[in-house]
PDB file of C-alpha atoms in Angstrom:
ATOM      1  CA  MET A   1     111.135  59.204  96.081  1.00 81.00           C
ATOM      2  CA  ILE A   2     108.449  61.864  95.962  1.00 87.00           C
ATOM      3  CA  ARG A   3     110.057  63.519  92.954  1.00 90.00           C
ATOM      4  CA  ASP A   4     110.632  60.207  91.198  1.00 87.00           C
ATOM      5  CA  ASN A   5     107.004  59.249  91.781  1.00 88.00           C
ATOM      6  CA  ARG A   6     106.128  62.356  89.717  1.00 90.00           C
ATOM      7  CA  GLU A   7     108.894  62.332  87.084  1.00 92.00           C
ATOM      8  CA  GLU A   8     110.258  58.736  86.939  1.00 90.00           C
ATOM      9  CA  PHE A   9     113.963  59.438  86.648  1.00 91.00           C
ATOM     10  CA  LEU A  10     115.467  56.841  89.039  1.00 92.00           C
ATOM     11  CA  ASN A  11     116.568  53.522  87.639  1.00 93.00           C
ATOM     12  CA  GLU A  12     115.779  50.313  89.494  1.00 95.00           C
ATOM     13  CA  ALA A  13     119.234  50.079  91.132  1.00 96.00           C
ATOM     14  CA  ALA A  14     119.001  53.633  92.511  1.00 95.00           C
ATOM     15  CA  PHE A  15     115.516  52.959  93.842  1.00 95.00           C
ATOM     16  CA  PHE A  16     116.564  49.786  95.634  1.00 96.00           C
ATOM     17  CA  GLN A  17     119.603  51.486  97.136  1.00 96.00           C
ATOM     18  CA  ALA A  18     117.313  54.142  98.676  1.00 94.00           C
ATOM     19  CA  TYR A  19     114.766  51.484  99.654  1.00 95.00           C
ATOM     20  CA  GLU A  20     117.436  49.472 101.522  1.00 96.00           C
ATOM     21  CA  ARG A  21     118.636  52.587 103.348  1.00 96.00           C
ATOM     22  CA  ILE A  22     115.113  53.415 104.460  1.00 95.00           C
ATOM     23  CA  GLY A  23     114.741  49.912 105.905  1.00 94.00           C
ATOM     24  CA  LEU A  24     118.105  50.214 107.631  1.00 95.00           C
ATOM     25  CA  TYR A  25     117.113  53.581 109.087  1.00 94.00           C
ATOM     26  CA  CYS A  26     114.038  51.985 110.673  1.00 94.00           C
ATOM     27  CA  ARG A  27     116.141  49.264 112.281  1.00 93.00           C
ATOM     28  CA  LEU A  28     118.760  51.711 113.568  1.00 92.00           C
ATOM     29  CA  GLU A  29     116.480  54.543 114.746  1.00 90.00           C
ATOM     30  CA  LYS A  30     117.205  55.543 118.328  1.00 90.00           C
ATOM     31  CA  ASP A  31     115.827  59.095 118.447  1.00 89.00           C
ATOM     32  CA  TYR A  32     112.125  58.943 119.239  1.00 91.00           C
ATOM     33  CA  ARG A  33     111.676  62.541 120.397  1.00 89.00           C
ATOM     34  CA  SER A  34     108.800  64.473 118.924  1.00 89.00           C
ATOM     35  CA  TYR A  35     108.994  68.231 119.445  1.00 89.00           C
ATOM     36  CA  VAL A  36     112.278  69.549 120.846  1.00 91.00           C
ATOM     37  CA  GLU A  37     111.887  72.904 122.568  1.00 93.00           C
ATOM     38  CA  GLY A  38     114.037  75.555 120.899  1.00 94.00           C
ATOM     39  CA  LYS A  39     114.903  73.294 117.946  1.00 93.00           C
ATOM     40  CA  GLY A  40     111.654  72.097 116.408  1.00 90.00           C
ATOM     41  CA  TRP A  41     110.461  68.689 115.295  1.00 89.00           C
ATOM     42  CA  ALA A  42     112.856  65.767 115.589  1.00 87.00           C
ATOM     43  CA  HIS A  43     109.921  63.433 114.849  1.00 83.00           C
ATOM     44  CA  GLY A  44     112.055  60.727 113.137  1.00 91.00           C
ATOM     45  CA  PRO A  45     109.424  57.959 113.095  1.00 94.00           C
ATOM     46  CA  ALA A  46     106.853  60.276 111.528  1.00 94.00           C
ATOM     47  CA  HIS A  47     109.267  61.531 108.883  1.00 93.00           C
ATOM     48  CA  ILE A  48     110.562  58.088 107.944  1.00 95.00           C
ATOM     49  CA  SER A  49     106.931  56.957 107.680  1.00 96.00           C
ATOM     50  CA  ASP A  50     106.438  59.676 105.063  1.00 95.00           C
ATOM     51  CA  ALA A  51     109.454  58.355 103.137  1.00 95.00           C
ATOM     52  CA  ILE A  52     108.069  54.811 103.385  1.00 97.00           C
ATOM     53  CA  ASP A  53     104.742  56.063 102.037  1.00 97.00           C
ATOM     54  CA  GLU A  54     106.544  57.362  98.951  1.00 96.00           C
ATOM     55  CA  CYS A  55     108.358  54.009  98.655  1.00 97.00           C
ATOM     56  CA  VAL A  56     105.056  52.136  98.808  1.00 97.00           C
ATOM     57  CA  ARG A  57     103.655  54.270  95.986  1.00 96.00           C
ATOM     58  CA  HIS A  58     106.745  53.722  93.803  1.00 96.00           C
ATOM     59  CA  ARG A  59     106.533  51.808  90.529  1.00 96.00           C
ATOM     60  CA  PHE A  60     109.286  49.353  91.584  1.00 97.00           C
ATOM     61  CA  THR A  61     107.520  48.395  94.820  1.00 97.00           C
ATOM     62  CA  GLY A  62     105.529  45.177  95.004  1.00 97.00           C
ATOM     63  CA  LEU A  63     104.292  42.853  97.718  1.00 97.00           C
ATOM     64  CA  ASP A  64     107.787  41.680  98.742  1.00 97.00           C
ATOM     65  CA  GLU A  65     109.034  45.244  99.162  1.00 97.00           C
ATOM     66  CA  CYS A  66     105.895  46.185 101.093  1.00 98.00           C
ATOM     67  CA  SER A  67     106.499  43.255 103.422  1.00 97.00           C
ATOM     68  CA  LYS A  68     109.974  44.557 104.264  1.00 96.00           C
ATOM     69  CA  LEU A  69     108.670  48.109 104.670  1.00 97.00           C
ATOM     70  CA  TRP A  70     105.974  46.721 106.992  1.00 97.00           C
ATOM     71  CA  GLU A  71     108.705  45.220 109.165  1.00 96.00           C
ATOM     72  CA  GLY A  72     110.456  48.582 109.319  1.00 96.00           C
ATOM     73  CA  LEU A  73     107.267  50.295 110.425  1.00 97.00           C
ATOM     74  CA  LEU A  74     106.720  47.668 113.125  1.00 95.00           C
ATOM     75  CA  HIS A  75     110.245  48.320 114.361  1.00 95.00           C
ATOM     76  CA  LEU A  76     109.309  51.992 114.825  1.00 95.00           C
ATOM     77  CA  ILE A  77     106.431  50.890 117.055  1.00 94.00           C
ATOM     78  CA  ASP A  78     108.428  48.276 118.946  1.00 91.00           C
ATOM     79  CA  GLY A  79     111.476  50.472 119.467  1.00 91.00           C
ATOM     80  CA  ALA A  80     109.774  53.505 120.960  1.00 93.00           C
ATOM     81  CA  PRO A  81     110.915  54.050 124.558  1.00 92.00           C
ATOM     82  CA  HIS A  82     107.780  56.051 125.379  1.00 92.00           C
ATOM     83  CA  VAL A  83     104.152  56.222 124.316  1.00 94.00           C
ATOM     84  CA  TYR A  84     103.934  58.235 121.129  1.00 95.00           C
ATOM     85  CA  ASP A  85     102.620  61.698 121.912  1.00 92.00           C
ATOM     86  CA  ALA A  86     102.655  63.603 118.620  1.00 93.00           C
ATOM     87  CA  GLU A  87     100.499  61.478 116.294  1.00 92.00           C
ATOM     88  CA  GLU A  88     103.384  59.272 115.173  1.00 95.00           C
ATOM     89  CA  ASP A  89     101.038  56.272 115.361  1.00 93.00           C
ATOM     90  CA  GLU A  90      98.798  57.929 112.776  1.00 95.00           C
ATOM     91  CA  ARG A  91     101.706  58.724 110.461  1.00 96.00           C
ATOM     92  CA  ILE A  92     102.959  55.131 110.690  1.00 97.00           C
ATOM     93  CA  THR A  93      99.589  53.868 109.413  1.00 97.00           C
ATOM     94  CA  ILE A  94      99.597  56.052 106.276  1.00 98.00           C
ATOM     95  CA  PRO A  95     101.982  53.857 104.243  1.00 98.00           C
ATOM     96  CA  ILE A  96     100.205  50.706 105.412  1.00 98.00           C
ATOM     97  CA  ILE A  97      96.890  52.068 104.205  1.00 98.00           C
ATOM     98  CA  ALA A  98      98.610  52.985 100.918  1.00 98.00           C
ATOM     99  CA  MET A  99      99.793  49.365 100.556  1.00 98.00           C
ATOM    100  CA  VAL A 100      96.187  48.186 100.523  1.00 97.00           C
ATOM    101  CA  GLU A 101      94.771  51.180  98.651  1.00 97.00           C
ATOM    102  CA  SER A 102      97.302  50.746  95.815  1.00 97.00           C
ATOM    103  CA  GLY A 103      96.492  47.039  95.503  1.00 97.00           C
ATOM    104  CA  LYS A 104     100.087  46.044  96.279  1.00 98.00           C
ATOM    105  CA  VAL A 105      99.031  44.262  99.480  1.00 98.00           C
ATOM    106  CA  PRO A 106      95.741  42.365  99.550  1.00 97.00           C
ATOM    107  CA  PHE A 107      93.588  43.180 102.564  1.00 95.00           C
ATOM    108  CA  SER A 108      93.748  39.514 103.604  1.00 94.00           C
ATOM    109  CA  THR A 109      97.564  39.683 103.668  1.00 96.00           C
ATOM    110  CA  LEU A 110      97.436  42.777 105.862  1.00 96.00           C
ATOM    111  CA  CYS A 111      95.055  40.976 108.235  1.00 93.00           C
ATOM    112  CA  GLY A 112      97.487  38.046 108.385  1.00 93.00           C
ATOM    113  CA  TRP A 113     100.352  40.409 109.252  1.00 94.00           C
ATOM    114  CA  LEU A 114      98.283  42.049 111.967  1.00 93.00           C
ATOM    115  CA  GLU A 115      97.245  38.718 113.446  1.00 91.00           C
ATOM    116  CA  ARG A 116     100.919  37.774 113.923  1.00 92.00           C
ATOM    117  CA  ILE A 117     101.640  40.819 116.105  1.00 93.00           C
ATOM    118  CA  GLU A 118     101.981  39.736 119.709  1.00 87.00           C
ATOM    119  CA  LEU A 119     100.644  42.036 122.392  1.00 85.00           C
ATOM    120  CA  PRO A 120     102.644  42.043 125.647  1.00 81.00           C
ATOM    121  CA  ALA A 121     100.821  40.898 128.776  1.00 77.00           C
ATOM    122  CA  GLU A 122      98.924  43.559 130.720  1.00 77.00           C
ATOM    123  CA  ASN A 123     100.905  42.857 133.864  1.00 75.00           C
ATOM    124  CA  ASP A 124     104.301  43.293 132.150  1.00 72.00           C
ATOM    125  CA  LEU A 125     105.172  46.847 133.172  1.00 66.00           C
ATOM    126  CA  ASN A 126     108.403  46.736 131.159  1.00 69.00           C
ATOM    127  CA  SER A 127     106.365  46.254 127.979  1.00 88.00           C
ATOM    128  CA  MET A 128     103.504  48.638 128.771  1.00 90.00           C
ATOM    129  CA  THR A 129     104.817  51.295 126.347  1.00 92.00           C
ATOM    130  CA  ARG A 130     104.921  48.786 123.501  1.00 92.00           C
ATOM    131  CA  ARG A 131     101.447  47.514 124.413  1.00 91.00           C
ATOM    132  CA  ILE A 132      99.958  51.011 124.353  1.00 93.00           C
ATOM    133  CA  ASN A 133     101.714  51.980 121.116  1.00 95.00           C
ATOM    134  CA  ILE A 134     100.475  48.817 119.398  1.00 94.00           C
ATOM    135  CA  LYS A 135      96.913  49.415 120.573  1.00 93.00           C
ATOM    136  CA  HIS A 136      96.993  53.031 119.377  1.00 94.00           C
ATOM    137  CA  PHE A 137      98.501  51.936 116.063  1.00 95.00           C
ATOM    138  CA  ILE A 138      95.760  49.329 115.544  1.00 93.00           C
ATOM    139  CA  ARG A 139      93.034  51.882 116.302  1.00 92.00           C
ATOM    140  CA  CYS A 140      94.516  54.396 113.867  1.00 95.00           C
ATOM    141  CA  LEU A 141      94.873  51.740 111.192  1.00 95.00           C
ATOM    142  CA  THR A 142      91.354  50.415 111.715  1.00 93.00           C
ATOM    143  CA  PHE A 143      89.782  53.854 111.424  1.00 92.00           C
ATOM    144  CA  GLY A 144      92.021  54.806 108.497  1.00 95.00           C
ATOM    145  CA  LEU A 145      91.056  51.700 106.540  1.00 95.00           C
ATOM    146  CA  LEU A 146      87.368  52.171 107.363  1.00 93.00           C
ATOM    147  CA  ALA A 147      87.494  55.827 106.294  1.00 94.00           C
ATOM    148  CA  LYS A 148      88.842  54.772 102.895  1.00 95.00           C
ATOM    149  CA  GLY A 149      86.391  51.882 102.523  1.00 94.00           C
ATOM    150  CA  LEU A 150      89.211  49.344 102.481  1.00 94.00           C
ATOM    151  CA  GLY A 151      88.494  45.894 103.841  1.00 87.00           C
ATOM    152  CA  LYS A 152      85.523  44.415 105.577  1.00 86.00           C
ATOM    153  CA  VAL A 153      84.274  45.918 108.823  1.00 86.00           C
ATOM    154  CA  GLU A 154      83.874  42.421 110.294  1.00 89.00           C
ATOM    155  CA  ASP A 155      87.535  41.558 109.603  1.00 88.00           C
ATOM    156  CA  LEU A 156      88.763  44.850 111.023  1.00 86.00           C
ATOM    157  CA  MET A 157      86.679  44.374 114.148  1.00 86.00           C
ATOM    158  CA  ILE A 158      88.197  40.905 114.693  1.00 87.00           C
ATOM    159  CA  ILE A 159      91.639  42.493 114.693  1.00 86.00           C
ATOM    160  CA  GLU A 160      90.494  45.440 116.807  1.00 84.00           C
ATOM    161  CA  ARG A 161      89.093  43.023 119.411  1.00 85.00           C
ATOM    162  CA  LYS A 162      92.352  41.034 119.476  1.00 84.00           C
ATOM    163  CA  PHE A 163      94.253  44.123 120.591  1.00 84.00           C
ATOM    164  CA  ASN A 164      91.426  45.907 122.376  1.00 80.00           C
ATOM    165  CA  PRO A 165      89.265  43.160 123.885  1.00 75.00           C
ATOM    166  CA  PHE A 166      86.890  45.576 125.578  1.00 73.00           C
ATOM    167  CA  VAL A 167      85.505  46.791 122.249  1.00 64.00           C
ATOM    168  CA  ALA A 168      81.788  46.003 122.201  1.00 60.00           C
ATOM    169  CA  ASP A 169      80.330  43.663 119.582  1.00 57.00           C
TER     170      ASP A 169
END
């Protein structure tokens, strides 16, 4: 995708074949390791987030495609068996910020997506990893959007408070 974003050589069918495989990869990912001693970075969720970022920036990508890519990114958060420890949460936000920055996803649509995310109960120890990863993801996304001047601070703070209720007004 990165090369095609520079040179535009893929036809629509080739793009959508790659796009579908990226979505499938997100649904099937089972390897959530970050750095593997003696081997290097496994870091699958971070690397697939980079590929999704290129997809988002692609000329054939619109709101519908972004919506499906969004679901893939959420699967990377939901599927992690441990709290992300190598900035994967930050990398996952990059394509989401690009969706808004490129104008392919209105800020209000992003807020609607975020509002539909359910946070597991605090007392559910089986879901604590998911809860923490979602909260970290929301913080990274909030600060990333604010840094780029995307969206209204008030709207972002409503979402931040939903996931992090101890944030001061």
